[in-house]
Amino acid sequence: MYDGGKILIGLAIFLCILASPLVYNTVMGKASFVPEPKVPGQEQRCVMSTPFMRSEHMKLLNTWRDEVIRQDKRLYETADGRVYDMSLTKTCMKCHESKAQFCDQCHNYVGVTPYCWDCHTYPKEK
Amino acid sequence: MGFNRREFLRIAGIGTLLGVGGKSVAGALSGDSGRASLSLQGERNPNALVGKRWAMVYDFRKCSERIRREGRCNECAAACHQVHNVPDFRNPKDEIKWIWSETYEHAFPGQEHEYLSEELEGKPFMVMCNHCENPPCVRVCPTKATFKRPDGIVMMDYHRCIGCRFCMAGCPFGSRSFNWRDPRGKDKDGRPFIARTNPEYPTRMRGVVEKCTFCAERLAVGKMPACVEACPEKALVFGDLEDPDSEVRALLRSNFTIRRKAELGTGPQVYYIV
């Protein structure tokens, strides 16, 4: 290999630059950032259990959407008999009042931009 | 190559068996648990208005009587557009309309002539989606974003609309409007296109088609459509055609009614008493 030493040094510098943001965040302690969505104060129980909602809320919302529009069924009864209006704005956002402090927390963290809010309204941020 | 037909068939057969068997085993092992726990069915609101064939009867005489008396009459359209967050883009080319006013000649082409009576000539009729028996918009929609419900309402699922506008080309009544601009935006003077947003109802986004839904969301909680409720003259009557005792059937029995472009065979379900 011609100029092998120079190439290897160049590669090493390139890798250092590439890794610098990761190293910086690890050293500054930002790498272990965990989003903290604000849970509502008054209402303790969600439509489903917290672990389920955490991983499957998008599926639940899709099911709700299809039931409401396609089947015209708008009430949802949970396993323990509570009945909810299947509505993002009228049910979810009644407790989770702040989109910025709840939805956006995790969505920003994982880098997803769901298009719910292109049409559905959310309460004004205080 | 020592690979004759017999060997090929044997290997292919074994491969197929393994493939079919493997798939079913994999399916049984993975078992989509998320979906299983979501199979809970929704229910209807017990107060919901339920019909077999929803229809509207519009009494032009009451409407025109009020216009003659007070000069104007647009409570129905104002209420509808307020409730459903219908944007006003202040440009007829971009106009979004769910219920709007059309002259007799434009509403009923082919039924006009040179010597029309004064009561009809150039007089405004309220028109809206006819919720056709055989809706051409539904037939042409490539994504099934628009579909006909069993009770006759031609519904829109904005989530699925890709904005191709086939439905607008298919609809002979101009009942569908395309959002060329973002309904949540503002015009040059900074005025929002939706003056007052109704927080109970979603807006639309740029690039979808929208239309009258006979207030499906209001029927579901036991309310009459917004236009019917808003009309001070009770000129708009909504009801179930399959129910012989309904108000719409009584009106259709006792009055001469016409429909818009019935000759096209789409079966419009908005009836006009002239």
Short mmCIF file of C-alpha atoms in Angstrom, two decimals:
data_model
loop_
_atom_site.label_atom_id
_atom_site.label_comp_id
_atom_site.label_asym_id
_atom_site.label_seq_id
_atom_site.Cartn_x
_atom_site.Cartn_y
_atom_site.Cartn_z
CA MET A 1 0.00 0.00 0.00
CA TYR A 2 1.43 3.36 -1.02
CA ASP A 3 1.41 5.97 1.75
CA GLY A 4 -0.15 3.42 4.08
CA GLY A 5 0.80 5.35 7.19
CA LYS A 6 -0.79 8.57 6.00
CA ILE A 7 -3.98 6.82 4.97
CA LEU A 8 -4.30 5.08 8.34
CA ILE A 9 -3.70 8.31 10.23
CA GLY A 10 -6.25 10.06 8.03
CA LEU A 11 -8.78 7.31 8.67
CA ALA A 12 -8.17 7.52 12.41
CA ILE A 13 -8.76 11.30 12.38
CA PHE A 14 -11.92 10.82 10.31
CA LEU A 15 -13.28 8.24 12.79
CA CYS A 16 -12.48 10.53 15.71
CA ILE A 17 -14.46 13.36 14.12
CA LEU A 18 -17.30 10.99 13.27
CA ALA A 19 -17.50 9.69 16.83
CA SER A 20 -17.04 13.07 18.51
CA PRO A 21 -20.78 13.83 19.03
CA LEU A 22 -21.31 10.40 20.59
CA VAL A 23 -18.29 10.79 22.84
CA TYR A 24 -19.35 14.32 23.76
CA ASN A 25 -22.86 13.21 24.73
CA THR A 26 -21.54 10.24 26.70
CA VAL A 27 -19.10 12.40 28.64
CA MET A 28 -21.69 15.12 29.29
CA GLY A 29 -24.18 12.49 30.48
CA LYS A 30 -26.72 13.30 27.76
CA ALA A 31 -26.49 9.85 26.21
CA SER A 32 -28.66 8.40 28.94
CA PHE A 33 -31.47 10.93 28.33
CA VAL A 34 -34.86 9.42 29.02
CA PRO A 35 -37.99 11.27 27.92
CA GLU A 36 -40.39 12.09 30.72
CA PRO A 37 -43.89 12.54 29.42
CA LYS A 38 -46.04 14.36 31.94
CA VAL A 39 -48.75 12.12 33.31
CA PRO A 40 -52.05 13.72 34.21
CA GLY A 41 -52.55 14.53 37.83
CA GLN A 42 -56.21 13.84 38.58
CA GLU A 43 -57.09 10.78 36.46
CA GLN A 44 -55.10 7.73 37.52
CA ARG A 45 -56.33 5.12 35.06
CA CYS A 46 -55.89 5.22 31.32
CA VAL A 47 -57.99 3.32 28.79
CA MET A 48 -55.51 0.45 28.98
CA SER A 49 -52.57 -0.36 31.24
CA THR A 50 -49.54 1.92 31.06
CA PRO A 51 -47.16 -0.67 29.52
CA PHE A 52 -49.76 -1.47 26.87
CA MET A 53 -50.39 2.16 26.08
CA ARG A 54 -46.68 2.86 25.97
CA SER A 55 -46.02 0.30 23.26
CA GLU A 56 -49.37 -0.08 21.51
CA HIS A 57 -51.18 3.28 21.70
CA MET A 58 -50.75 3.81 17.96
CA LYS A 59 -52.45 0.49 17.23
CA LEU A 60 -55.23 1.36 19.65
CA LEU A 61 -55.73 4.72 17.95
CA ASN A 62 -55.79 3.08 14.52
CA THR A 63 -58.40 0.61 15.74
CA TRP A 64 -60.45 3.44 17.17
CA ARG A 65 -60.20 5.37 13.93
CA ASP A 66 -61.42 2.44 11.85
CA GLU A 67 -64.23 1.58 14.26
CA VAL A 68 -65.48 5.16 14.35
CA ILE A 69 -65.32 6.00 10.67
CA ARG A 70 -65.90 2.64 9.04
CA GLN A 71 -68.27 0.99 11.54
CA ASP A 72 -69.80 4.13 13.08
CA LYS A 73 -69.14 2.65 16.53
CA ARG A 74 -67.92 5.40 18.77
CA LEU A 75 -67.94 3.97 22.28
CA TYR A 76 -65.18 1.79 23.64
CA GLU A 77 -65.67 -0.45 26.64
CA THR A 78 -62.55 -1.52 28.49
CA ALA A 79 -62.13 -4.97 29.99
CA ASP A 80 -63.20 -3.67 33.42
CA GLY A 81 -66.31 -2.00 32.09
CA ARG A 82 -65.38 1.66 31.73
CA VAL A 83 -66.81 3.27 28.60
CA TYR A 84 -64.95 5.86 26.57
CA ASP A 85 -65.72 7.94 23.54
CA MET A 86 -63.26 6.78 20.88
CA SER A 87 -61.80 10.19 20.22
CA LEU A 88 -58.25 11.46 20.33
CA THR A 89 -59.26 15.03 21.06
CA LYS A 90 -62.27 14.38 23.26
CA THR A 91 -60.89 11.47 25.28
CA CYS A 92 -57.07 11.27 25.24
CA MET A 93 -56.45 15.00 25.29
CA LYS A 94 -58.95 15.58 28.11
CA CYS A 95 -56.46 14.03 30.54
CA HIS A 96 -53.22 14.43 28.63
CA GLU A 97 -53.84 18.13 28.31
CA SER A 98 -50.49 19.14 26.93
CA LYS A 99 -49.30 17.81 23.62
CA ALA A 100 -45.87 19.38 24.14
CA GLN A 101 -45.37 17.84 27.56
CA PHE A 102 -46.86 14.44 26.76
CA CYS A 103 -46.98 13.36 23.11
CA ASP A 104 -44.00 15.33 21.86
CA GLN A 105 -41.70 14.12 24.62
CA CYS A 106 -41.34 10.59 23.30
CA HIS A 107 -42.14 11.34 19.66
CA ASN A 108 -39.25 13.80 19.50
CA TYR A 109 -36.97 11.41 21.34
CA VAL A 110 -37.56 8.54 18.91
CA GLY A 111 -37.72 10.90 15.96
CA VAL A 112 -41.23 10.17 14.73
CA THR A 113 -43.68 12.76 13.45
CA PRO A 114 -47.16 11.23 13.51
CA TYR A 115 -49.57 13.24 11.36
CA CYS A 116 -52.43 13.16 13.90
CA TRP A 117 -52.14 16.86 14.53
CA ASP A 118 -52.31 17.90 10.91
CA CYS A 119 -56.07 17.60 11.33
CA HIS A 120 -56.97 16.75 14.92
CA THR A 121 -56.98 19.60 17.35
CA TYR A 122 -55.31 19.65 20.73
CA PRO A 123 -55.83 21.93 23.72
CA LYS A 124 -54.01 25.24 23.67
CA GLU A 125 -50.66 25.02 25.47
CA LYS A 126 -50.67 27.06 28.66
CA MET B 1 -24.53 -31.66 -14.38
CA GLY B 2 -26.02 -34.61 -12.49
CA PHE B 3 -29.36 -32.91 -11.88
CA ASN B 4 -32.15 -34.65 -13.69
CA ARG B 5 -35.85 -34.00 -13.63
CA ARG B 6 -36.53 -36.57 -10.91
CA GLU B 7 -34.04 -35.00 -8.53
CA PHE B 8 -35.32 -31.52 -9.26
CA LEU B 9 -38.89 -32.54 -8.45
CA ARG B 10 -37.82 -34.22 -5.23
CA ILE B 11 -35.90 -31.21 -4.00
CA ALA B 12 -38.66 -28.81 -5.04
CA GLY B 13 -41.27 -30.94 -3.25
CA ILE B 14 -39.31 -31.11 -0.03
CA GLY B 15 -38.63 -27.40 -0.24
CA THR B 16 -42.33 -26.61 -0.64
CA LEU B 17 -43.28 -28.82 2.31
CA LEU B 18 -40.68 -27.17 4.50
CA GLY B 19 -41.81 -23.73 3.38
CA VAL B 20 -45.50 -24.32 4.07
CA GLY B 21 -44.83 -26.10 7.36
CA GLY B 22 -42.30 -23.50 8.45
CA LYS B 23 -44.68 -20.63 7.85
CA SER B 24 -47.48 -22.10 9.94
CA VAL B 25 -45.06 -22.96 12.77
CA ALA B 26 -43.62 -19.45 12.69
CA GLY B 27 -47.15 -17.99 12.70
CA ALA B 28 -48.17 -20.09 15.71
CA LEU B 29 -45.02 -19.15 17.59
CA SER B 30 -45.11 -15.40 17.00
CA GLY B 31 -48.91 -14.95 17.40
CA ASP B 32 -49.65 -11.26 17.04
CA SER B 33 -50.58 -10.67 20.69
CA GLY B 34 -50.94 -6.91 20.24
CA ARG B 35 -53.72 -7.28 17.73
CA ALA B 36 -55.44 -10.01 19.70
CA SER B 37 -55.91 -7.77 22.71
CA LEU B 38 -57.26 -5.01 20.46
CA SER B 39 -60.06 -7.12 19.06
CA LEU B 40 -62.48 -5.51 21.53
CA GLN B 41 -65.36 -4.16 19.50
CA GLY B 42 -66.67 -0.65 19.74
CA GLU B 43 -70.28 0.06 20.46
CA ARG B 44 -72.87 2.57 19.35
CA ASN B 45 -74.08 5.33 21.55
CA PRO B 46 -77.57 4.27 22.73
CA ASN B 47 -78.86 7.75 21.87
CA ALA B 48 -77.58 7.60 18.30
CA LEU B 49 -80.06 8.26 15.54
CA VAL B 50 -80.21 5.09 13.47
CA GLY B 51 -81.72 4.92 10.03
CA LYS B 52 -81.80 2.58 7.08
CA ARG B 53 -81.73 5.20 4.33
CA TRP B 54 -81.01 8.75 5.39
CA ALA B 55 -82.32 11.51 3.16
CA MET B 56 -82.99 15.23 3.17
CA VAL B 57 -86.03 17.13 1.99
CA TYR B 58 -85.54 20.81 1.26
CA ASP B 59 -88.61 23.02 1.10
CA PHE B 60 -87.64 25.77 -1.34
CA ARG B 61 -90.87 27.66 -0.70
CA LYS B 62 -90.05 28.29 2.97
CA CYS B 63 -86.52 29.33 2.11
CA SER B 64 -87.49 31.73 -0.67
CA GLU B 65 -90.31 33.15 1.44
CA ARG B 66 -87.79 34.11 4.09
CA ILE B 67 -85.41 35.59 1.52
CA ARG B 68 -88.26 37.71 0.17
CA ARG B 69 -89.09 38.83 3.71
CA GLU B 70 -85.62 39.38 5.16
CA GLY B 71 -83.37 39.62 2.14
CA ARG B 72 -81.07 36.79 3.10
CA CYS B 73 -81.06 33.29 4.48
CA ASN B 74 -77.84 31.39 5.11
CA GLU B 75 -78.00 30.12 8.68
CA CYS B 76 -77.70 26.52 7.51
CA ALA B 77 -74.46 27.04 5.62
CA ALA B 78 -73.00 29.24 8.35
CA ALA B 79 -73.79 26.65 11.03
CA CYS B 80 -72.44 23.77 8.98
CA HIS B 81 -69.22 25.48 8.06
CA GLN B 82 -68.67 26.65 11.63
CA VAL B 83 -69.29 23.23 13.17
CA HIS B 84 -67.06 21.41 10.70
CA ASN B 85 -64.20 23.91 10.58
CA VAL B 86 -64.71 24.51 6.88
CA PRO B 87 -62.05 26.99 5.79
CA ASP B 88 -62.83 30.11 3.79
CA PHE B 89 -59.93 30.66 1.40
CA ARG B 90 -61.56 33.87 0.08
CA ASN B 91 -60.97 32.76 -3.49
CA PRO B 92 -63.68 31.06 -5.55
CA LYS B 93 -61.12 28.80 -7.20
CA ASP B 94 -60.05 27.33 -3.86
CA GLU B 95 -63.52 27.39 -2.30
CA ILE B 96 -64.46 24.63 0.14
CA LYS B 97 -68.17 24.01 0.42
CA TRP B 98 -70.29 21.47 2.22
CA ILE B 99 -73.62 23.23 1.73
CA TRP B 100 -73.97 26.22 -0.52
CA SER B 101 -76.39 28.21 -2.60
CA GLU B 102 -76.91 27.69 -6.32
CA THR B 103 -79.39 29.29 -8.72
CA TYR B 104 -82.28 27.19 -10.00
CA GLU B 105 -80.72 27.05 -13.47
CA HIS B 106 -77.41 25.77 -12.11
CA ALA B 107 -78.91 23.40 -9.59
CA PHE B 108 -81.33 21.82 -12.06
CA PRO B 109 -79.79 22.07 -15.53
CA GLY B 110 -82.11 20.79 -18.21
CA GLN B 111 -85.19 21.74 -16.21
CA GLU B 112 -84.86 25.44 -16.98
CA HIS B 113 -86.25 27.25 -19.99
CA GLU B 114 -86.64 30.74 -21.31
CA TYR B 115 -90.04 31.37 -19.79
CA LEU B 116 -89.52 30.27 -16.19
CA SER B 117 -91.83 31.59 -13.53
CA GLU B 118 -90.58 34.43 -11.41
CA GLU B 119 -90.56 32.22 -8.31
CA LEU B 120 -87.85 30.03 -9.84
CA GLU B 121 -85.86 32.14 -12.27
CA GLY B 122 -82.39 32.78 -10.81
CA LYS B 123 -83.59 31.93 -7.33
CA PRO B 124 -81.10 30.41 -4.87
CA PHE B 125 -81.39 26.78 -3.81
CA MET B 126 -79.34 25.25 -1.03
CA VAL B 127 -77.40 22.32 -2.41
CA MET B 128 -75.11 19.77 -0.77
CA CYS B 129 -73.83 16.26 -1.21
CA ASN B 130 -76.75 14.15 -2.41
CA HIS B 131 -75.54 10.98 -0.68
CA CYS B 132 -76.37 9.09 -3.84
CA GLU B 133 -77.83 5.62 -3.92
CA ASN B 134 -75.15 4.75 -6.48
CA PRO B 135 -72.36 7.22 -5.76
CA PRO B 136 -69.87 7.69 -8.61
CA CYS B 137 -67.34 9.22 -6.22
CA VAL B 138 -67.18 5.95 -4.27
CA ARG B 139 -66.76 3.93 -7.43
CA VAL B 140 -63.78 5.94 -8.64
CA CYS B 141 -61.97 6.35 -5.31
CA PRO B 142 -58.78 4.28 -5.62
CA THR B 143 -58.15 4.04 -1.86
CA LYS B 144 -61.70 3.51 -0.56
CA ALA B 145 -61.26 6.76 1.36
CA THR B 146 -64.85 7.52 0.45
CA PHE B 147 -67.41 4.80 0.90
CA LYS B 148 -71.13 4.32 1.34
CA ARG B 149 -72.37 3.33 4.75
CA PRO B 150 -75.21 0.82 5.10
CA ASP B 151 -77.50 3.68 6.13
CA GLY B 152 -76.82 5.50 2.86
CA ILE B 153 -74.39 8.16 4.07
CA VAL B 154 -71.47 8.65 1.71
CA MET B 155 -68.63 8.99 4.20
CA MET B 156 -65.15 10.38 3.88
CA ASP B 157 -62.14 8.90 5.63
CA TYR B 158 -59.62 11.72 5.43
CA HIS B 159 -56.92 9.41 6.79
CA ARG B 160 -56.98 7.46 3.56
CA CYS B 161 -57.52 10.27 1.08
CA ILE B 162 -54.49 10.71 -1.16
CA GLY B 163 -55.87 13.80 -2.87
CA CYS B 164 -56.13 12.32 -6.37
CA ARG B 165 -59.45 14.17 -6.96
CA PHE B 166 -60.99 11.35 -8.99
CA CYS B 167 -64.08 11.74 -6.79
CA MET B 168 -64.35 15.39 -7.75
CA ALA B 169 -64.28 14.41 -11.39
CA GLY B 170 -66.83 11.67 -10.72
CA CYS B 171 -69.32 13.77 -8.73
CA PRO B 172 -71.82 15.45 -11.05
CA PHE B 173 -72.96 17.84 -8.32
CA GLY B 174 -69.70 19.58 -7.41
CA SER B 175 -70.20 18.43 -3.85
CA ARG B 176 -66.55 17.76 -3.22
CA SER B 177 -63.87 20.33 -2.54
CA PHE B 178 -60.14 19.95 -2.54
CA ASN B 179 -57.88 21.66 -0.03
CA TRP B 180 -55.39 23.38 -2.28
CA ARG B 181 -54.04 25.24 0.70
CA ASP B 182 -53.49 24.46 4.36
CA PRO B 183 -56.84 25.13 6.07
CA ARG B 184 -55.00 26.12 9.25
CA GLY B 185 -53.03 28.78 7.43
CA LYS B 186 -53.59 32.51 7.13
CA ASP B 187 -54.16 34.80 4.18
CA LYS B 188 -51.96 37.73 3.12
CA ASP B 189 -53.55 39.98 5.75
CA GLY B 190 -52.89 37.49 8.52
CA ARG B 191 -56.51 36.44 8.88
CA PRO B 192 -56.89 32.68 9.53
CA PHE B 193 -58.88 30.69 6.98
CA ILE B 194 -60.89 29.14 9.81
CA ALA B 195 -62.19 32.12 11.76
CA ARG B 196 -63.16 30.20 14.88
CA THR B 197 -61.98 26.61 15.18
CA ASN B 198 -64.48 24.24 16.73
CA PRO B 199 -62.27 22.20 19.08
CA GLU B 200 -64.70 19.28 18.99
CA TYR B 201 -64.16 18.58 15.30
CA PRO B 202 -60.93 18.08 13.37
CA THR B 203 -59.79 20.36 10.60
CA ARG B 204 -58.49 18.93 7.35
CA MET B 205 -54.96 19.10 5.99
CA ARG B 206 -53.71 20.34 2.66
CA GLY B 207 -54.21 17.81 -0.13
CA VAL B 208 -57.42 16.06 0.92
CA VAL B 209 -60.93 16.26 -0.48
CA GLU B 210 -63.81 17.06 1.83
CA LYS B 211 -67.58 17.05 1.65
CA CYS B 212 -70.84 16.97 3.55
CA THR B 213 -71.23 13.81 5.65
CA PHE B 214 -74.87 14.36 6.68
CA CYS B 215 -73.30 15.14 10.08
CA ALA B 216 -72.46 11.52 10.82
CA GLU B 217 -70.72 12.64 14.02
CA ARG B 218 -73.87 14.40 15.24
CA LEU B 219 -76.23 11.56 14.33
CA ALA B 220 -73.96 9.30 16.37
CA VAL B 221 -74.79 11.25 19.53
CA GLY B 222 -78.47 11.68 18.72
CA LYS B 223 -78.42 15.14 17.17
CA MET B 224 -79.91 16.27 13.88
CA PRO B 225 -77.53 17.60 11.22
CA ALA B 226 -76.26 21.10 11.93
CA CYS B 227 -78.01 22.69 8.92
CA VAL B 228 -81.35 21.17 9.88
CA GLU B 229 -80.98 22.38 13.43
CA ALA B 230 -79.92 25.88 12.36
CA CYS B 231 -82.71 26.53 9.85
CA PRO B 232 -85.19 28.95 11.47
CA GLU B 233 -87.87 28.12 8.87
CA LYS B 234 -87.59 24.33 9.24
CA ALA B 235 -87.08 24.23 5.47
CA LEU B 236 -84.59 21.38 5.80
CA VAL B 237 -85.97 18.07 7.00
CA PHE B 238 -83.80 15.05 7.62
CA GLY B 239 -85.02 11.51 8.13
CA ASP B 240 -85.18 7.88 7.23
CA LEU B 241 -86.76 7.00 3.90
CA GLU B 242 -87.24 3.39 4.94
CA ASP B 243 -89.48 4.46 7.78
CA PRO B 244 -92.96 5.07 6.31
CA ASP B 245 -93.92 7.24 9.28
CA SER B 246 -90.92 9.53 9.06
CA GLU B 247 -91.28 13.23 8.42
CA VAL B 248 -89.39 13.01 5.13
CA ARG B 249 -91.75 10.34 3.85
CA ALA B 250 -94.75 12.43 4.87
CA LEU B 251 -93.34 15.40 2.95
CA LEU B 252 -92.55 13.29 -0.10
CA ARG B 253 -96.08 11.84 -0.02
CA SER B 254 -97.82 15.17 0.10
CA ASN B 255 -95.60 17.33 -2.15
CA PHE B 256 -94.24 17.33 -5.66
CA THR B 257 -90.46 16.99 -5.35
CA ILE B 258 -87.56 17.08 -7.78
CA ARG B 259 -83.98 15.89 -7.46
CA ARG B 260 -80.80 17.25 -8.98
CA LYS B 261 -79.73 15.52 -12.21
CA ALA B 262 -81.74 12.40 -11.38
CA GLU B 263 -81.42 11.39 -15.04
CA LEU B 264 -77.76 10.52 -14.46
CA GLY B 265 -78.85 7.53 -12.43
CA THR B 266 -76.83 8.23 -9.30
CA GLY B 267 -79.97 8.22 -7.17
CA PRO B 268 -79.57 11.52 -5.29
CA GLN B 269 -81.17 11.51 -1.85
CA VAL B 270 -81.79 15.21 -1.41
CA TYR B 271 -85.32 16.08 -2.49
CA TYR B 272 -86.48 19.57 -3.38
CA ILE B 273 -90.03 20.85 -2.92
CA VAL B 274 -90.45 23.67 -5.45
#
